[in-house]
Structures are given as structure tokens and as C-alpha cells.
Short mmCIF file of C-alpha atoms in Angstrom, two decimals:
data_model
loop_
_atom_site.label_atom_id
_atom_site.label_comp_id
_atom_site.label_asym_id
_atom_site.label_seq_id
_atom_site.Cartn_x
_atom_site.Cartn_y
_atom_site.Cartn_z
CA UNK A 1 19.16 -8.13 0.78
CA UNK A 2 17.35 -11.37 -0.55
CA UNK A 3 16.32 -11.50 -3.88
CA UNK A 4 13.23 -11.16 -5.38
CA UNK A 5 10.61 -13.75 -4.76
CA UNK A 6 9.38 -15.81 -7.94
CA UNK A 7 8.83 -19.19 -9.18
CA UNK A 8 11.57 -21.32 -10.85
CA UNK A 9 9.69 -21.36 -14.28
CA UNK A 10 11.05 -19.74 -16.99
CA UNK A 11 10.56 -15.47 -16.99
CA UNK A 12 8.27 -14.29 -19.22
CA UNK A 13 8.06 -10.91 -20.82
CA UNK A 14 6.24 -9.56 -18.28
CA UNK A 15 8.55 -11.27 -15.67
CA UNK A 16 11.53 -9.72 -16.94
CA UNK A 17 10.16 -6.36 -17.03
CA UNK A 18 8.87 -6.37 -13.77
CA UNK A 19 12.34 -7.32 -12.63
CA UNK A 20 13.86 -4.72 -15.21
CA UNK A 21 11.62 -2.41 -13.00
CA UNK A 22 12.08 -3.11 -9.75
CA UNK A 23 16.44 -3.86 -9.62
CA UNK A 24 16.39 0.16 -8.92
CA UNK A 25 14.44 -0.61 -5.73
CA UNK A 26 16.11 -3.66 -4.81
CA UNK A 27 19.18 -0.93 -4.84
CA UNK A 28 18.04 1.85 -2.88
CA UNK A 29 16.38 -0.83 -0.35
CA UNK A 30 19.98 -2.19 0.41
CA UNK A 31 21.25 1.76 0.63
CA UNK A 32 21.80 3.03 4.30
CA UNK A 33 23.74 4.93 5.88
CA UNK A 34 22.65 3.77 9.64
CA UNK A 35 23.92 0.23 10.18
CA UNK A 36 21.64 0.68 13.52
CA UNK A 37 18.40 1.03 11.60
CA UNK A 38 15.75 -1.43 10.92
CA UNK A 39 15.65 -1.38 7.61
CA UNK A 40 14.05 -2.88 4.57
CA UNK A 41 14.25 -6.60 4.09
CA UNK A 42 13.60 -7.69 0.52
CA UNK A 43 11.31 -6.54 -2.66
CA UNK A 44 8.71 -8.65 -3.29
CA UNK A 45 7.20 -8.31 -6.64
CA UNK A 46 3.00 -8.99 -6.30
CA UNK A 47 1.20 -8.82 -9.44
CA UNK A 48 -2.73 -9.56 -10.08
CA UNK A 49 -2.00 -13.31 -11.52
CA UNK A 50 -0.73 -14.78 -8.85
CA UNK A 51 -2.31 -12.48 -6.17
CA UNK A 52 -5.53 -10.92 -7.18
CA UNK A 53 -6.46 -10.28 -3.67
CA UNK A 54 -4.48 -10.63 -0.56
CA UNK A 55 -5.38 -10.07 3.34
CA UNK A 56 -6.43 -12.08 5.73
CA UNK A 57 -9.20 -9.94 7.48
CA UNK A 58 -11.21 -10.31 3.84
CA UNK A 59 -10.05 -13.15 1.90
CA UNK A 60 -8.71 -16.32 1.85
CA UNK A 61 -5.23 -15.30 0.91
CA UNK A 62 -2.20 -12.90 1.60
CA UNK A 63 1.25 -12.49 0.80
CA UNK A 64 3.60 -15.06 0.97
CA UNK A 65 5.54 -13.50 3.93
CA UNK A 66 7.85 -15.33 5.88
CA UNK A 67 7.80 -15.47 9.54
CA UNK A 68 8.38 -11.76 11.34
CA UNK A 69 8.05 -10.32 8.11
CA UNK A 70 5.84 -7.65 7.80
CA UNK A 71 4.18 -5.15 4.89
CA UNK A 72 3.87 -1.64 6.69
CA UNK A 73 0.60 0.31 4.83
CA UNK A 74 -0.73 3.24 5.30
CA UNK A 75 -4.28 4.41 4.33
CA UNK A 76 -5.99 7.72 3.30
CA UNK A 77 -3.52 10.41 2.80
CA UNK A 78 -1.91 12.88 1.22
CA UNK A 79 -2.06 14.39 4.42
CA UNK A 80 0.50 17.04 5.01
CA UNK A 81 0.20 17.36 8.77
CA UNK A 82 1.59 14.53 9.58
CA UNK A 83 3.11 12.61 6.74
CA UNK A 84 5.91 14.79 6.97
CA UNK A 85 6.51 13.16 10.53
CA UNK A 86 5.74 9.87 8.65
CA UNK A 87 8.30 10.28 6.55
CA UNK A 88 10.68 11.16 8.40
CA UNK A 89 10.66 8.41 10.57
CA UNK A 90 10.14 5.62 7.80
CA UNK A 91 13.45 7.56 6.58
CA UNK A 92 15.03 7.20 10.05
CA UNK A 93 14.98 3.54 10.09
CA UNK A 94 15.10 3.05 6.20
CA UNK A 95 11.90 1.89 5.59
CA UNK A 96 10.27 1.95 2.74
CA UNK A 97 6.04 1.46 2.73
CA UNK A 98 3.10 1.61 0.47
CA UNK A 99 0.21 4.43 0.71
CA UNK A 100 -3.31 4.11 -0.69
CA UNK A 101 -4.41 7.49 -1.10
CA UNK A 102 -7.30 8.80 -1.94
CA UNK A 103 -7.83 11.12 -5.03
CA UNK A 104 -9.56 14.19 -3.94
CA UNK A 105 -6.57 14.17 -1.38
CA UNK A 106 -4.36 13.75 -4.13
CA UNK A 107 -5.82 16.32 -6.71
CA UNK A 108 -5.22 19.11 -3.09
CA UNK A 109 -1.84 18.12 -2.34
CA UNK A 110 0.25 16.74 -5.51
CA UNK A 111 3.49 18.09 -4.12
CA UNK A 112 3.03 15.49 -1.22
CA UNK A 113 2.05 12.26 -3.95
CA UNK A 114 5.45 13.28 -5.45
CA UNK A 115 7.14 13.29 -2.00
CA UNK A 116 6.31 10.04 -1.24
CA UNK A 117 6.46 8.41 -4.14
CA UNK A 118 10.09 10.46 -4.54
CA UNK A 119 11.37 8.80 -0.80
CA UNK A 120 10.60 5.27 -2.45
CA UNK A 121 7.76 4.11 -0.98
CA UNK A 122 4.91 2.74 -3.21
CA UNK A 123 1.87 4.46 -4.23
CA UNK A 124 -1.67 2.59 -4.12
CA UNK A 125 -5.08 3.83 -5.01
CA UNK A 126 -8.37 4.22 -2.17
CA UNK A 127 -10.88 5.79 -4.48
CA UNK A 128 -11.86 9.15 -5.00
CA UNK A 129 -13.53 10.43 -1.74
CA UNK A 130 -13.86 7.77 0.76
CA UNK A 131 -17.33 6.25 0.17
CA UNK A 132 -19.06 3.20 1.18
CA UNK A 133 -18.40 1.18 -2.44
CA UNK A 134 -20.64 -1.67 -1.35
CA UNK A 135 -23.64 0.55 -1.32
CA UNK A 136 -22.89 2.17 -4.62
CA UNK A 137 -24.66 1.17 -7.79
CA UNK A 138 -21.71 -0.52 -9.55
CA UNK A 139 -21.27 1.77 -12.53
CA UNK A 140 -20.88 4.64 -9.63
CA UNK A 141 -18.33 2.57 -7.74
CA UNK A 142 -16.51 2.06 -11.03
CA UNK A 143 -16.23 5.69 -11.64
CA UNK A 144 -15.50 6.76 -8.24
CA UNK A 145 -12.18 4.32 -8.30
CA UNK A 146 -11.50 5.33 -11.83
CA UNK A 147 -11.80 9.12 -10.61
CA UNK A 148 -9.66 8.03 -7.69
CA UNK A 149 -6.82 6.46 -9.82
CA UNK A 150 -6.56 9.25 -12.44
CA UNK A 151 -6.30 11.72 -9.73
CA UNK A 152 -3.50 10.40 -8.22
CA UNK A 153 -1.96 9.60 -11.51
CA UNK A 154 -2.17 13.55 -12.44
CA UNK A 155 -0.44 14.33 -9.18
CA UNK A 156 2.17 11.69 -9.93
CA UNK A 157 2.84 11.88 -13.43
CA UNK A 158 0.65 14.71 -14.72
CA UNK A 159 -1.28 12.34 -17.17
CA UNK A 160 -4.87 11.52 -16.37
CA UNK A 161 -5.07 8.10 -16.77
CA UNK A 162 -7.20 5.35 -15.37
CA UNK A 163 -4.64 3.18 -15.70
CA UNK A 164 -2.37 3.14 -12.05
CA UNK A 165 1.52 3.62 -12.17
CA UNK A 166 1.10 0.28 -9.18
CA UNK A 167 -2.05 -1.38 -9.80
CA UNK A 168 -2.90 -1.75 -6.20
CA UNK A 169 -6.14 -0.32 -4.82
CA UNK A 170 -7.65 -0.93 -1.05
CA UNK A 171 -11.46 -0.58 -0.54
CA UNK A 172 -12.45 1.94 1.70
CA UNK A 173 -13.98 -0.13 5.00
CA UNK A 174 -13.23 -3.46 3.01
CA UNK A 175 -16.38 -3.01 2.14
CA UNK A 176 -16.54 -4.50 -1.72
CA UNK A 177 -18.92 -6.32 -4.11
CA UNK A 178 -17.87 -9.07 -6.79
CA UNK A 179 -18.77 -6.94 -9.64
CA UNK A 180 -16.38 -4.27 -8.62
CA UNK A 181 -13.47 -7.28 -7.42
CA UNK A 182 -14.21 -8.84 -11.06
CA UNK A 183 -13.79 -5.82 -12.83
CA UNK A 184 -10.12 -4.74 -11.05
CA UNK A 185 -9.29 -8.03 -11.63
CA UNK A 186 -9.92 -7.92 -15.14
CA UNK A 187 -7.73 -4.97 -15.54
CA UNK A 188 -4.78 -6.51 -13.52
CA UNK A 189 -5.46 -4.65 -10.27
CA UNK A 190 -4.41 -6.21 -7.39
CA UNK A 191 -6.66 -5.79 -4.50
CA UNK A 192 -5.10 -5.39 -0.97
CA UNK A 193 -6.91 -6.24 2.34
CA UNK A 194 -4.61 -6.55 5.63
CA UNK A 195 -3.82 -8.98 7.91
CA UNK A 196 -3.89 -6.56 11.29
CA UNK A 197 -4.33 -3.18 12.06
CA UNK A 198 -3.92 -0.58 14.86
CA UNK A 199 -7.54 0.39 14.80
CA UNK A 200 -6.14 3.78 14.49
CA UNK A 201 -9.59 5.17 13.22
CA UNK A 202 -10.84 4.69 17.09
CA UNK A 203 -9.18 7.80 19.18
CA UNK A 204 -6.44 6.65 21.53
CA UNK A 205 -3.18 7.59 22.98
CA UNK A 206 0.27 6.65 21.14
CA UNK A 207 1.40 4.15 23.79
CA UNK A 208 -1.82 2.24 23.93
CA UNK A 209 -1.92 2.05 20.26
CA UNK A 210 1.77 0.88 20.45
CA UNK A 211 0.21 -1.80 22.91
CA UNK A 212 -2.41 -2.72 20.85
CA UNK A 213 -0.68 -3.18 17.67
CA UNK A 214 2.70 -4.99 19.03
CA UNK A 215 0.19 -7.40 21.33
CA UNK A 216 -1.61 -8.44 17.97
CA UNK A 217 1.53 -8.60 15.89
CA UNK A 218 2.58 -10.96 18.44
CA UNK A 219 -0.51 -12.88 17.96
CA UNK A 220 -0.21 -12.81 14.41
CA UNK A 221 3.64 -13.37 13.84
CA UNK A 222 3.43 -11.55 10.84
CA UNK A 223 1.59 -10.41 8.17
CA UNK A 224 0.26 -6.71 6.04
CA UNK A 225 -0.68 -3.82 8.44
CA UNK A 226 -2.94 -1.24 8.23
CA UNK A 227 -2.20 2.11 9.43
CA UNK A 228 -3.50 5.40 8.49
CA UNK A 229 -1.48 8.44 7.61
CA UNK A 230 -3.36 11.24 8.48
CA UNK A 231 -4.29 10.03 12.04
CA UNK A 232 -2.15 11.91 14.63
CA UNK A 233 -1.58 9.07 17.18
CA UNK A 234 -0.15 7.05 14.50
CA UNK A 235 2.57 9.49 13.56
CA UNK A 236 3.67 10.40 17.49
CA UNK A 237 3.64 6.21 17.62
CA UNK A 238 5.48 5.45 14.14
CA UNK A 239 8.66 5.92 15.04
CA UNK A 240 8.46 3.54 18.45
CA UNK A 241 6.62 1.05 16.39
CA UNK A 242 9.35 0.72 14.26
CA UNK A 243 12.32 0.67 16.96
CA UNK A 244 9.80 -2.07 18.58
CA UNK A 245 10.12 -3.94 14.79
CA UNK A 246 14.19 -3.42 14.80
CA UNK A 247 14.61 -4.48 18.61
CA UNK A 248 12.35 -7.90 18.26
CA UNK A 249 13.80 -8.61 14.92
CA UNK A 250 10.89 -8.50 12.74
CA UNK A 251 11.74 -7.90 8.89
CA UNK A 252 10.04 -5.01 6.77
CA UNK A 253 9.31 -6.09 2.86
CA UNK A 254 8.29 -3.68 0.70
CA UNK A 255 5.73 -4.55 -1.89
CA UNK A 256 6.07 -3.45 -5.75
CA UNK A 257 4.45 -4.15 -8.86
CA UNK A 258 5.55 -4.60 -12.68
CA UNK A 259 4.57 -2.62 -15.38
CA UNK A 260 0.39 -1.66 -15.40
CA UNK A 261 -1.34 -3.71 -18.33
CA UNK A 262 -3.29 -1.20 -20.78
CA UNK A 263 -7.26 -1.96 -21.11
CA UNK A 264 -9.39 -0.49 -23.77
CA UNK A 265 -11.32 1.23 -20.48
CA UNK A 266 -7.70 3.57 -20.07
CA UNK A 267 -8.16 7.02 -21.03
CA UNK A 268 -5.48 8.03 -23.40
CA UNK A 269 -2.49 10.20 -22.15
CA UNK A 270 -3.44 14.16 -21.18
CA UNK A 271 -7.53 12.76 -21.56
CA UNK A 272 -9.78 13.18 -19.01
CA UNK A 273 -12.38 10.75 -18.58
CA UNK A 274 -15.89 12.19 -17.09
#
């Protein structure tokens, strides 16, 4: 296990208790009991200062991977049907992810936000239902990724809060303006694009999907990948993906944040907002 990633300043406040926060992962991450398995790498620690927004396929930026390390995401669920295949195979190999889930999928299926969040993986936000953001007046897009955020904090934590747990939200289709980017970054919301993806939304079979993603990983080297839960390809073609990760000696990092920063926007514990 390598330690966590920071600069060689001296750790603030909020430093130290993002590294008070994470040492339980950094524990678990190192815990296997398969010494065949691909496991997880390191804990990197990405918060909104250094990395407001990260992935290559919309801006400038991404994480400061190393190469053949990769950041496994998944997009969309709660989705029953098949994260419990997901799950188990991210278990199988010790893996641990991070899942942007959308709300209204959330607020139907809390016992699965709790699941995931419960096998160690990291829990992101995707808005409420899915829409088009870009094409939404901006105090609409604001309150569909509020709505979004304090449904999945309900499911998790059974407070309604607009503040997230992990301050990481994904725009549906990447598809974002600056007043929405300016206002997440104001409240310390990191805002994840990705580097590659399986194009998983486009029907295909597991193995050319396997092809497709390992031929542009290749390309790549390494780098934040988009996959998305509920598809059923992608769960028959998890579990070879990751044996293809293991056997070609790529390294999974998992992704965690510090403790969320309060704004005067938050609604206050066991308060809905409209």
C-alpha cells in the first residue's frame, strides 16, 4: 500500500482531517484475503482546491495518476439487477470504486446506497433524474443537483442535506454550463469527467466491450473510466475486465474525499429543502 498522495507543505486543518478520515480506508484497502486478486493500489485523497475538475474528455485536467493506474467509476445506479453482480466481482478482486448515482434511483432503492457505500466503495452524486443540465435554466439545474444530492444523502445517512457525505458530482452527458461549474465549485464540489469509457450506453456484447475498453486503455495507459452500473453487458464483462487489469499489471486507486465544507445554501439536518 503507498501512502496517501499530498504535497510536502505543512498539513492544515483540513489536511489532517481528511487524513484522520481516510487511514480507515487506507486499512481496509490493504485487507485481503486472496493474495491472487488484483486489488486496490493506494488512496488518493482529491479535494475541490487542488482539483476542481478532473477528466480528460472535458477539461484540461485529471488526476495525478501514475502510469497503469486507473480510477474504476461507475455511473447511474442504484440499480439492483445488476450491482449485486457488480459487487460481487469488485469484491472478488478487492476492488474498491466510486458510483455517481442518481437521486430518484437513490430515494427507490436506499438499501442498495447503503450496500455500496457499506463494501467501501465511494459514493458520488449524478443529479436527480438524469436530465440534460446544459439546457436547463440555471436555477433549475441547481435544484435538480441539490434534489439529487439530498436524495442520496437520505438513503445514506437519513438526513436531507444538500451538503454530500463526498463532494463529487458527474454531469449527466458532460453536458455543463459555467454557472452551474462556478457554483459546485464554490461549495467545494469536485467535478469529475473521465478520461475513457466503454461506451457502454451503445448495446453490445461483453467481449466486444472487453475489446473496446482494454484496446483504448492501451491507448491511453491510464487514466478515470467510465462505466455504468445498471447496463447488463458491463456486469457479465466486469469481472474479465478486471482479471484483464490484474494479468497486465495495471494498478486500481480508489478516490476519496475529506470532510464536506458547510455553505449557508445546506439545508439543516432532518430539513427538506423544496
Amino acid at each position: 500500500m503507498r501512502n496517501i498522495d499530498r504535497d510536502r507543505r505543512p498539513l492544515s486543518f483540513a489536511a489532517v482531517l481528511a487524513l484522520a478520515t481516510t487511514l480507515p480506508l487506507l486499512a481496509q484497502a490493504a485487507e485481503c484475503s486472496r493474495k491472487d486478486s488484483l486489488g486496490t493500489s493506494r488512496v488518493l485523497v482529491v479535494d475541490a482546491a487542488t482539483y476542481p475538475r478532473v477528466g480528460l474528455k472535458s477539461f484540461p485536467q485529471t488526476l495525478p495518476l501514475q502510469d497503469r493506474e486507473v480510477v474504476l467509476t461507475f455511473d447511474d445506479g442504484p440499480f439492483p439487477a445488476t450491482d449485486a453482480r457488480i459487487l460481487a466481482a469488485l469484491a472478488e478482486q478487492c476492488v474498491r470504486a466510486t458510483f455517481f448515482l442518481i437521486g430518484r434511483q437513490a430515494a427507490a432503492y436506499p438499501d442498495w446506497v447503503r450496500k455500496i457505500a457499506a463494501a467501501g466503495h465511494s459514493i458520488g452524486h449524478h443529479s436527480w433524474s438524469h436530465p440534460n443540465l446544459k439546457h436547463m435554466k440555471p436555477e433549475k439545474a441547481a435544484a435538480e443537483i441539490d434534489k439529487g444530492i439530498a436524495a442520496v444523502e437520505t438513503a445514506l445517512r437519513g438526513v436531507s442535506t444538500t451538503t454530500p457525505s463526498t463532494p463529487f458530482f458527474r454531469y449527466p452527458y458532460f453536458e455543463m454550463t459555467q454557472q452551474t461549474l462556478d457554483g459546485l465549485q464554490k461549495r467545494s464540489i469536485v467535478v469529475f469527467g473521465a478520461d475513457l469509457w466503454a461506451s457502454d450506453w451503445n448495446p453490445m456484447s461483453p467481449e466486444v466491450q472487453l475489446k473496446l475498453l482494454t484496446e483504448r486503455l492501451k491507448a491511453a495507459g491510464k487514466g478515470i473510466i467510465l462505466l455504468h452500473d445498471p447496463r447488463a453487458q458491463t456486469a457479465a464483462m466486469l469481472p474479465a475486465f478486471l482479471r484483464y487489469l490484474r494479468d497486465n499489471r495495471y494498478r486500481v486507486v480508489h478516490v476519496v474525499s475529506g470532510a464536506p465544507t458547510r455553505t449557508t445554501a445546506d439545508a439543516r439536518p432532518n430539513e427538506k429543502r423544496e
